[in-house]
Amino acid sequence: MARGMTLNVGMNVSRGTRISDIDVPHQMRKRLKTGIDFFDSATGEGVVPSAVMMLTGTPGAGKTTLLLQLANAISNAGHVCLYNTGEESLRQVKMVTERLKLDGDFFVGQDVMVDDLIDHANELSSAHPGKQVFILQDSLQTLDDGKYSTGTNSVTPLRCAEKLTEWAKEKFQNVLFIGRVNKDGTFAGKNGILHAIDVRAHLYIDTKKGSDTFGERLFEVTKNRFGSGGLTQVLGMNREGLYRRGVIDYLPA
C-alpha cells in the first residue's frame, strides 16, 4: 500500500479526502428481500448488497434450519444461493430439506478451504450474470484458510471471516455464516470477527423465568451497520421450520 493511503475494505481513500468526494455505489443503496418475512423485518426490510452477516444462537434454537430456509427463499426470490456445509453431509442436508418441504433449487457445496468456497461462488456468479450471489456457510469454524499446513488455530475463523468480507465488499455480494457459540449461546470467537461483520443476528430460546417471553424462540438483530434492525421477532417451529408468531418492541429483561 502506498504511503499516505489508508485501506477501507473495497476502496482506497487518500488522506485529506472530503466526505463530498466519496461516491456510494448504486448497489449499496438497495435492499434485497430474502422472502422470509420475519428475517427481512428484523434486518430492516432486507439486506444490502455487500453485507456480511453472522448468525449466533443457543443450541437447538434452529440456526441450521433458518439457514436452509433462507437458502430456499433466496433461491426462490431469483437470487443465486450457495449453501456450503462443514457440519453435515449433503445427503443429510437433502433429507432435512425434504422434511422441511423446501422447494427452492439452491446450490450446495462442502468446501473446507475458504478460497475454494470463494472460487465456487465466483463460478456461479459468472454462470449467472446480473444475479445477486449469496454464500451461506454452516459454519464459520469449519473453514480453513490454509495458513498452516498442520491445521487450523484459534485465529483461523477470523482470517476466513476477513476473506469472505473482502470478497463481499469487492463484488457487492452477500455472506451469511453461523458463528461459534458457547453452551449458553454467547459468541465464542475472536472479537475481530464482530468488527469484520456488518450485521449480527441472534436466535435463542428465552430461558429467563418471569420473562413475558419465557420459553419462546426469539430472533433479533443486535448490530446493523446499514441502519437499525427491526422489531424482535417471536418465532414458532414446526416440522416445516421456523415461522413468525408475533413481534415485541423491547428486549426481554
CSV table of C-alpha atoms in Angstrom, one decimal:
chain,number,residue,atom,x,y,z
A,1,MET,CA,0.0,0.0,0.0
A,2,ALA,CA,1.3,3.4,-0.9
A,3,ARG,CA,2.4,5.7,1.9
A,4,GLY,CA,-0.3,8.2,2.8
A,5,MET,CA,-3.1,5.8,1.9
A,6,THR,CA,-5.4,4.1,4.3
A,7,LEU,CA,-7.4,1.0,3.5
A,8,ASN,CA,-11.2,0.9,3.7
A,9,VAL,CA,-12.5,-2.5,2.6
A,10,GLY,CA,-13.3,-2.2,-1.0
A,11,MET,CA,-11.8,1.2,-1.7
A,12,ASN,CA,-8.6,3.2,-1.3
A,13,VAL,CA,-9.0,6.7,0.2
A,14,SER,CA,-6.2,9.2,0.4
A,15,ARG,CA,-5.6,11.3,3.4
A,16,GLY,CA,-7.4,14.7,3.2
A,17,THR,CA,-10.4,13.3,1.2
A,18,ARG,CA,-13.6,15.2,1.8
A,19,ILE,CA,-16.8,13.3,2.5
A,20,SER,CA,-18.4,15.1,-0.5
A,21,ASP,CA,-15.9,13.3,-2.7
A,22,ILE,CA,-17.0,9.8,-1.7
A,23,ASP,CA,-19.1,8.0,-4.3
A,24,VAL,CA,-21.5,5.5,-2.9
A,25,PRO,CA,-22.1,2.6,-5.4
A,26,HIS,CA,-25.7,2.2,-6.5
A,27,GLN,CA,-25.6,-1.4,-5.3
A,28,MET,CA,-25.3,-0.2,-1.7
A,29,ARG,CA,-28.4,1.9,-2.0
A,30,LYS,CA,-30.6,-1.2,-2.5
A,31,ARG,CA,-32.2,-3.6,-0.1
A,32,LEU,CA,-32.8,-7.2,-1.2
A,33,LYS,CA,-35.7,-9.2,0.2
A,34,THR,CA,-34.9,-12.8,1.1
A,35,GLY,CA,-38.6,-13.8,1.0
A,36,ILE,CA,-38.8,-14.7,4.7
A,37,ASP,CA,-40.9,-12.1,6.3
A,38,PHE,CA,-39.6,-12.3,9.9
A,39,PHE,CA,-36.0,-12.2,8.7
A,40,ASP,CA,-36.5,-9.2,6.4
A,41,SER,CA,-38.4,-7.4,9.1
A,42,ALA,CA,-35.7,-8.0,11.7
A,43,THR,CA,-32.9,-6.8,9.4
A,44,GLY,CA,-34.6,-3.6,8.4
A,45,GLU,CA,-36.6,-4.7,5.3
A,46,GLY,CA,-34.0,-6.8,3.7
A,47,VAL,CA,-30.2,-7.0,3.2
A,48,VAL,CA,-27.9,-4.6,1.5
A,49,PRO,CA,-25.6,-5.9,-1.3
A,50,SER,CA,-22.0,-6.3,0.1
A,51,ALA,CA,-23.4,-7.0,3.7
A,52,VAL,CA,-21.7,-9.8,5.7
A,53,MET,CA,-23.9,-11.2,8.4
A,54,MET,CA,-23.2,-13.6,11.3
A,55,LEU,CA,-25.9,-15.7,13.0
A,56,THR,CA,-25.4,-16.9,16.5
A,57,GLY,CA,-27.8,-18.6,18.9
A,58,THR,CA,-28.4,-21.1,21.6
A,59,PRO,CA,-28.1,-24.8,20.8
A,60,GLY,CA,-31.3,-26.3,19.4
A,61,ALA,CA,-32.8,-22.9,18.6
A,62,GLY,CA,-32.8,-23.6,14.9
A,63,LYS,CA,-29.8,-21.9,13.4
A,64,THR,CA,-29.2,-24.5,10.7
A,65,THR,CA,-32.9,-24.7,10.0
A,66,LEU,CA,-33.0,-21.0,9.5
A,67,LEU,CA,-30.0,-21.1,7.2
A,68,LEU,CA,-31.7,-23.7,5.0
A,69,GLN,CA,-35.0,-21.8,4.9
A,70,LEU,CA,-33.0,-18.7,3.8
A,71,ALA,CA,-31.2,-20.7,1.1
A,72,ASN,CA,-34.6,-21.9,-0.2
A,73,ALA,CA,-36.2,-18.4,0.0
A,74,ILE,CA,-33.3,-16.6,-1.5
A,75,SER,CA,-33.2,-19.0,-4.5
A,76,ASN,CA,-37.0,-18.7,-5.0
A,77,ALA,CA,-36.6,-14.9,-4.9
A,78,GLY,CA,-34.5,-15.1,-8.0
A,79,HIS,CA,-31.0,-14.8,-6.5
A,80,VAL,CA,-28.2,-17.3,-6.6
A,81,CYS,CA,-27.6,-19.0,-3.3
A,82,LEU,CA,-24.6,-21.3,-2.4
A,83,TYR,CA,-25.2,-23.3,0.8
A,84,ASN,CA,-21.8,-24.6,2.0
A,85,THR,CA,-21.7,-27.0,4.9
A,86,GLY,CA,-19.0,-28.4,7.0
A,87,GLU,CA,-21.4,-29.7,9.7
A,88,GLU,CA,-23.4,-32.3,7.8
A,89,SER,CA,-23.1,-34.4,4.6
A,90,LEU,CA,-25.0,-33.2,1.6
A,91,ARG,CA,-27.3,-36.3,1.8
A,92,GLN,CA,-28.2,-35.3,5.4
A,93,VAL,CA,-28.9,-31.8,4.1
A,94,LYS,CA,-31.1,-33.2,1.4
A,95,MET,CA,-33.1,-35.1,3.9
A,96,VAL,CA,-33.6,-32.0,6.0
A,97,THR,CA,-34.8,-30.1,3.0
A,98,GLU,CA,-37.3,-32.8,2.3
A,99,ARG,CA,-38.6,-32.8,5.9
A,100,LEU,CA,-39.0,-29.0,5.8
A,101,LYS,CA,-40.7,-29.3,2.4
A,102,LEU,CA,-38.3,-26.8,0.8
A,103,ASP,CA,-38.8,-26.4,-2.9
A,104,GLY,CA,-36.0,-24.0,-3.9
A,105,ASP,CA,-33.2,-25.4,-6.0
A,106,PHE,CA,-30.3,-23.7,-4.4
A,107,PHE,CA,-26.6,-24.7,-5.0
A,108,VAL,CA,-24.7,-26.7,-2.4
A,109,GLY,CA,-21.1,-27.4,-1.6
A,110,GLN,CA,-18.7,-28.9,1.0
A,111,ASP,CA,-15.6,-26.7,0.5
A,112,VAL,CA,-13.3,-26.7,3.5
A,113,MET,CA,-10.8,-24.1,2.2
A,114,VAL,CA,-12.2,-20.6,2.2
A,115,ASP,CA,-10.5,-19.8,-1.1
A,116,ASP,CA,-12.2,-22.8,-2.8
A,117,LEU,CA,-15.6,-21.6,-1.4
A,118,ILE,CA,-15.0,-18.1,-2.9
A,119,ASP,CA,-13.9,-19.7,-6.2
A,120,HIS,CA,-17.2,-21.7,-6.2
A,121,ALA,CA,-19.2,-18.5,-5.6
A,122,ASN,CA,-17.3,-16.7,-8.4
A,123,GLU,CA,-18.0,-19.5,-10.8
A,124,LEU,CA,-21.7,-19.3,-10.0
A,125,SER,CA,-21.6,-15.5,-10.5
A,126,SER,CA,-20.0,-15.9,-13.9
A,127,ALA,CA,-22.6,-18.5,-14.9
A,128,HIS,CA,-25.5,-16.3,-13.8
A,129,PRO,CA,-24.5,-12.7,-14.8
A,130,GLY,CA,-26.6,-10.0,-13.2
A,131,LYS,CA,-27.7,-12.2,-10.3
A,132,GLN,CA,-27.0,-11.5,-6.7
A,133,VAL,CA,-24.9,-14.2,-5.1
A,134,PHE,CA,-25.3,-15.2,-1.5
A,135,ILE,CA,-22.9,-17.5,0.4
A,136,LEU,CA,-24.5,-19.3,3.3
A,137,GLN,CA,-21.9,-21.0,5.4
A,138,ASP,CA,-22.6,-23.6,8.1
A,139,SER,CA,-20.5,-22.8,9.9
A,140,LEU,CA,-17.5,-20.4,10.0
A,141,GLN,CA,-15.4,-22.6,12.3
A,142,THR,CA,-15.4,-25.5,9.7
A,143,LEU,CA,-13.4,-23.3,7.2
A,144,ASP,CA,-9.6,-23.2,6.8
A,145,ASP,CA,-7.6,-20.5,5.1
A,146,GLY,CA,-4.5,-22.8,4.6
A,147,LYS,CA,-2.1,-20.6,6.6
A,148,TYR,CA,-0.7,-23.6,8.4
A,149,SER,CA,-0.1,-26.9,6.8
A,150,THR,CA,-0.6,-28.6,10.2
A,151,GLY,CA,-4.2,-27.4,10.5
A,152,THR,CA,-6.2,-24.6,12.0
A,153,ASN,CA,-5.8,-22.5,15.1
A,154,SER,CA,-8.0,-20.1,17.1
A,155,VAL,CA,-7.4,-17.2,14.7
A,156,THR,CA,-8.4,-19.2,11.6
A,157,PRO,CA,-12.1,-18.3,11.7
A,158,LEU,CA,-11.1,-14.6,11.9
A,159,ARG,CA,-8.9,-14.9,8.8
A,160,CYS,CA,-11.7,-16.7,7.0
A,161,ALA,CA,-14.2,-14.1,8.0
A,162,GLU,CA,-11.9,-11.4,6.7
A,163,LYS,CA,-11.5,-13.1,3.4
A,164,LEU,CA,-15.3,-13.6,3.0
A,165,THR,CA,-15.8,-9.9,3.9
A,166,GLU,CA,-13.2,-8.7,1.4
A,167,TRP,CA,-15.0,-10.8,-1.3
A,168,ALA,CA,-18.4,-9.4,-0.4
A,169,LYS,CA,-17.2,-5.8,-0.4
A,170,GLU,CA,-15.3,-6.2,-3.7
A,171,LYS,CA,-18.1,-8.0,-5.6
A,172,PHE,CA,-21.1,-6.4,-3.8
A,173,GLN,CA,-22.3,-9.9,-3.0
A,174,ASN,CA,-23.6,-11.3,0.3
A,175,VAL,CA,-22.3,-13.6,3.0
A,176,LEU,CA,-24.2,-15.1,6.0
A,177,PHE,CA,-22.4,-17.6,8.3
A,178,ILE,CA,-23.2,-19.3,11.6
A,179,GLY,CA,-20.7,-18.2,14.3
A,180,ARG,CA,-19.3,-20.3,17.1
A,181,VAL,CA,-21.1,-20.1,20.4
A,182,ASN,CA,-20.7,-21.3,24.0
A,183,LYS,CA,-23.3,-23.6,25.5
A,184,ASP,CA,-25.4,-20.6,26.6
A,185,GLY,CA,-25.4,-19.2,23.1
A,186,THR,CA,-22.9,-16.4,23.6
A,187,PHE,CA,-20.4,-15.7,20.9
A,188,ALA,CA,-17.2,-17.8,21.4
A,189,GLY,CA,-15.0,-16.4,18.6
A,190,LYS,CA,-12.4,-13.6,18.3
A,191,ASN,CA,-13.7,-10.1,18.7
A,192,GLY,CA,-12.2,-9.2,15.4
A,193,ILE,CA,-15.0,-11.2,13.8
A,194,LEU,CA,-17.5,-8.9,15.4
A,195,HIS,CA,-15.7,-6.0,13.9
A,196,ALA,CA,-15.5,-7.5,10.4
A,197,ILE,CA,-19.2,-8.2,10.0
A,198,ASP,CA,-21.9,-5.7,9.2
A,199,VAL,CA,-24.9,-7.4,10.7
A,200,ARG,CA,-25.3,-9.8,13.7
A,201,ALA,CA,-28.4,-11.7,14.3
A,202,HIS,CA,-29.2,-13.9,17.3
A,203,LEU,CA,-31.7,-16.7,17.5
A,204,TYR,CA,-32.4,-18.1,21.0
A,205,ILE,CA,-34.9,-19.6,23.4
A,206,ASP,CA,-35.8,-17.2,26.3
A,207,THR,CA,-34.9,-19.2,29.5
A,208,LYS,CA,-35.4,-16.3,31.9
A,209,LYS,CA,-38.2,-17.3,34.3
A,210,GLY,CA,-40.6,-14.4,34.8
A,211,SER,CA,-40.0,-13.0,31.4
A,212,ASP,CA,-43.0,-12.3,29.2
A,213,THR,CA,-41.5,-14.4,26.5
A,214,PHE,CA,-40.2,-17.3,28.7
A,215,GLY,CA,-39.9,-20.4,26.6
A,216,GLU,CA,-40.3,-18.6,23.3
A,217,ARG,CA,-37.9,-18.6,20.4
A,218,LEU,CA,-36.7,-15.0,19.7
A,219,PHE,CA,-34.9,-13.6,16.7
A,220,GLU,CA,-33.3,-10.2,16.9
A,221,VAL,CA,-30.6,-8.1,15.1
A,222,THR,CA,-28.1,-6.7,17.7
A,223,LYS,CA,-25.8,-5.0,15.2
A,224,ASN,CA,-26.6,-3.5,11.8
A,225,ARG,CA,-24.2,-1.1,10.1
A,226,PHE,CA,-26.8,-0.3,7.4
A,227,GLY,CA,-29.4,1.0,9.8
A,228,SER,CA,-31.2,-0.1,12.9
A,229,GLY,CA,-32.8,-3.5,12.9
A,230,GLY,CA,-36.5,-4.1,13.1
A,231,LEU,CA,-38.5,-5.4,16.0
A,232,THR,CA,-37.6,-8.6,17.9
A,233,GLN,CA,-39.4,-11.5,16.2
A,234,VAL,CA,-41.2,-14.1,18.3
A,235,LEU,CA,-40.9,-17.4,16.4
A,236,GLY,CA,-42.5,-20.8,16.4
A,237,MET,CA,-41.2,-24.0,15.0
A,238,ASN,CA,-43.0,-27.0,13.4
A,239,ARG,CA,-42.0,-29.7,11.0
A,240,GLU,CA,-41.7,-27.2,8.2
A,241,GLY,CA,-39.3,-24.9,10.1
A,242,LEU,CA,-39.4,-21.5,11.7
A,243,TYR,CA,-42.3,-19.1,11.4
A,244,ARG,CA,-43.4,-15.8,12.9
A,245,ARG,CA,-45.8,-15.8,15.8
A,246,GLY,CA,-45.5,-12.2,16.7
A,247,VAL,CA,-43.2,-9.3,17.5
A,248,ILE,CA,-42.1,-7.3,20.5
A,249,ASP,CA,-40.7,-3.8,20.6
A,250,TYR,CA,-38.4,-4.4,23.5
A,251,LEU,CA,-35.7,-6.8,24.6
A,252,PRO,CA,-36.6,-9.3,27.3
A,253,ALA,CA,-35.4,-8.1,30.7
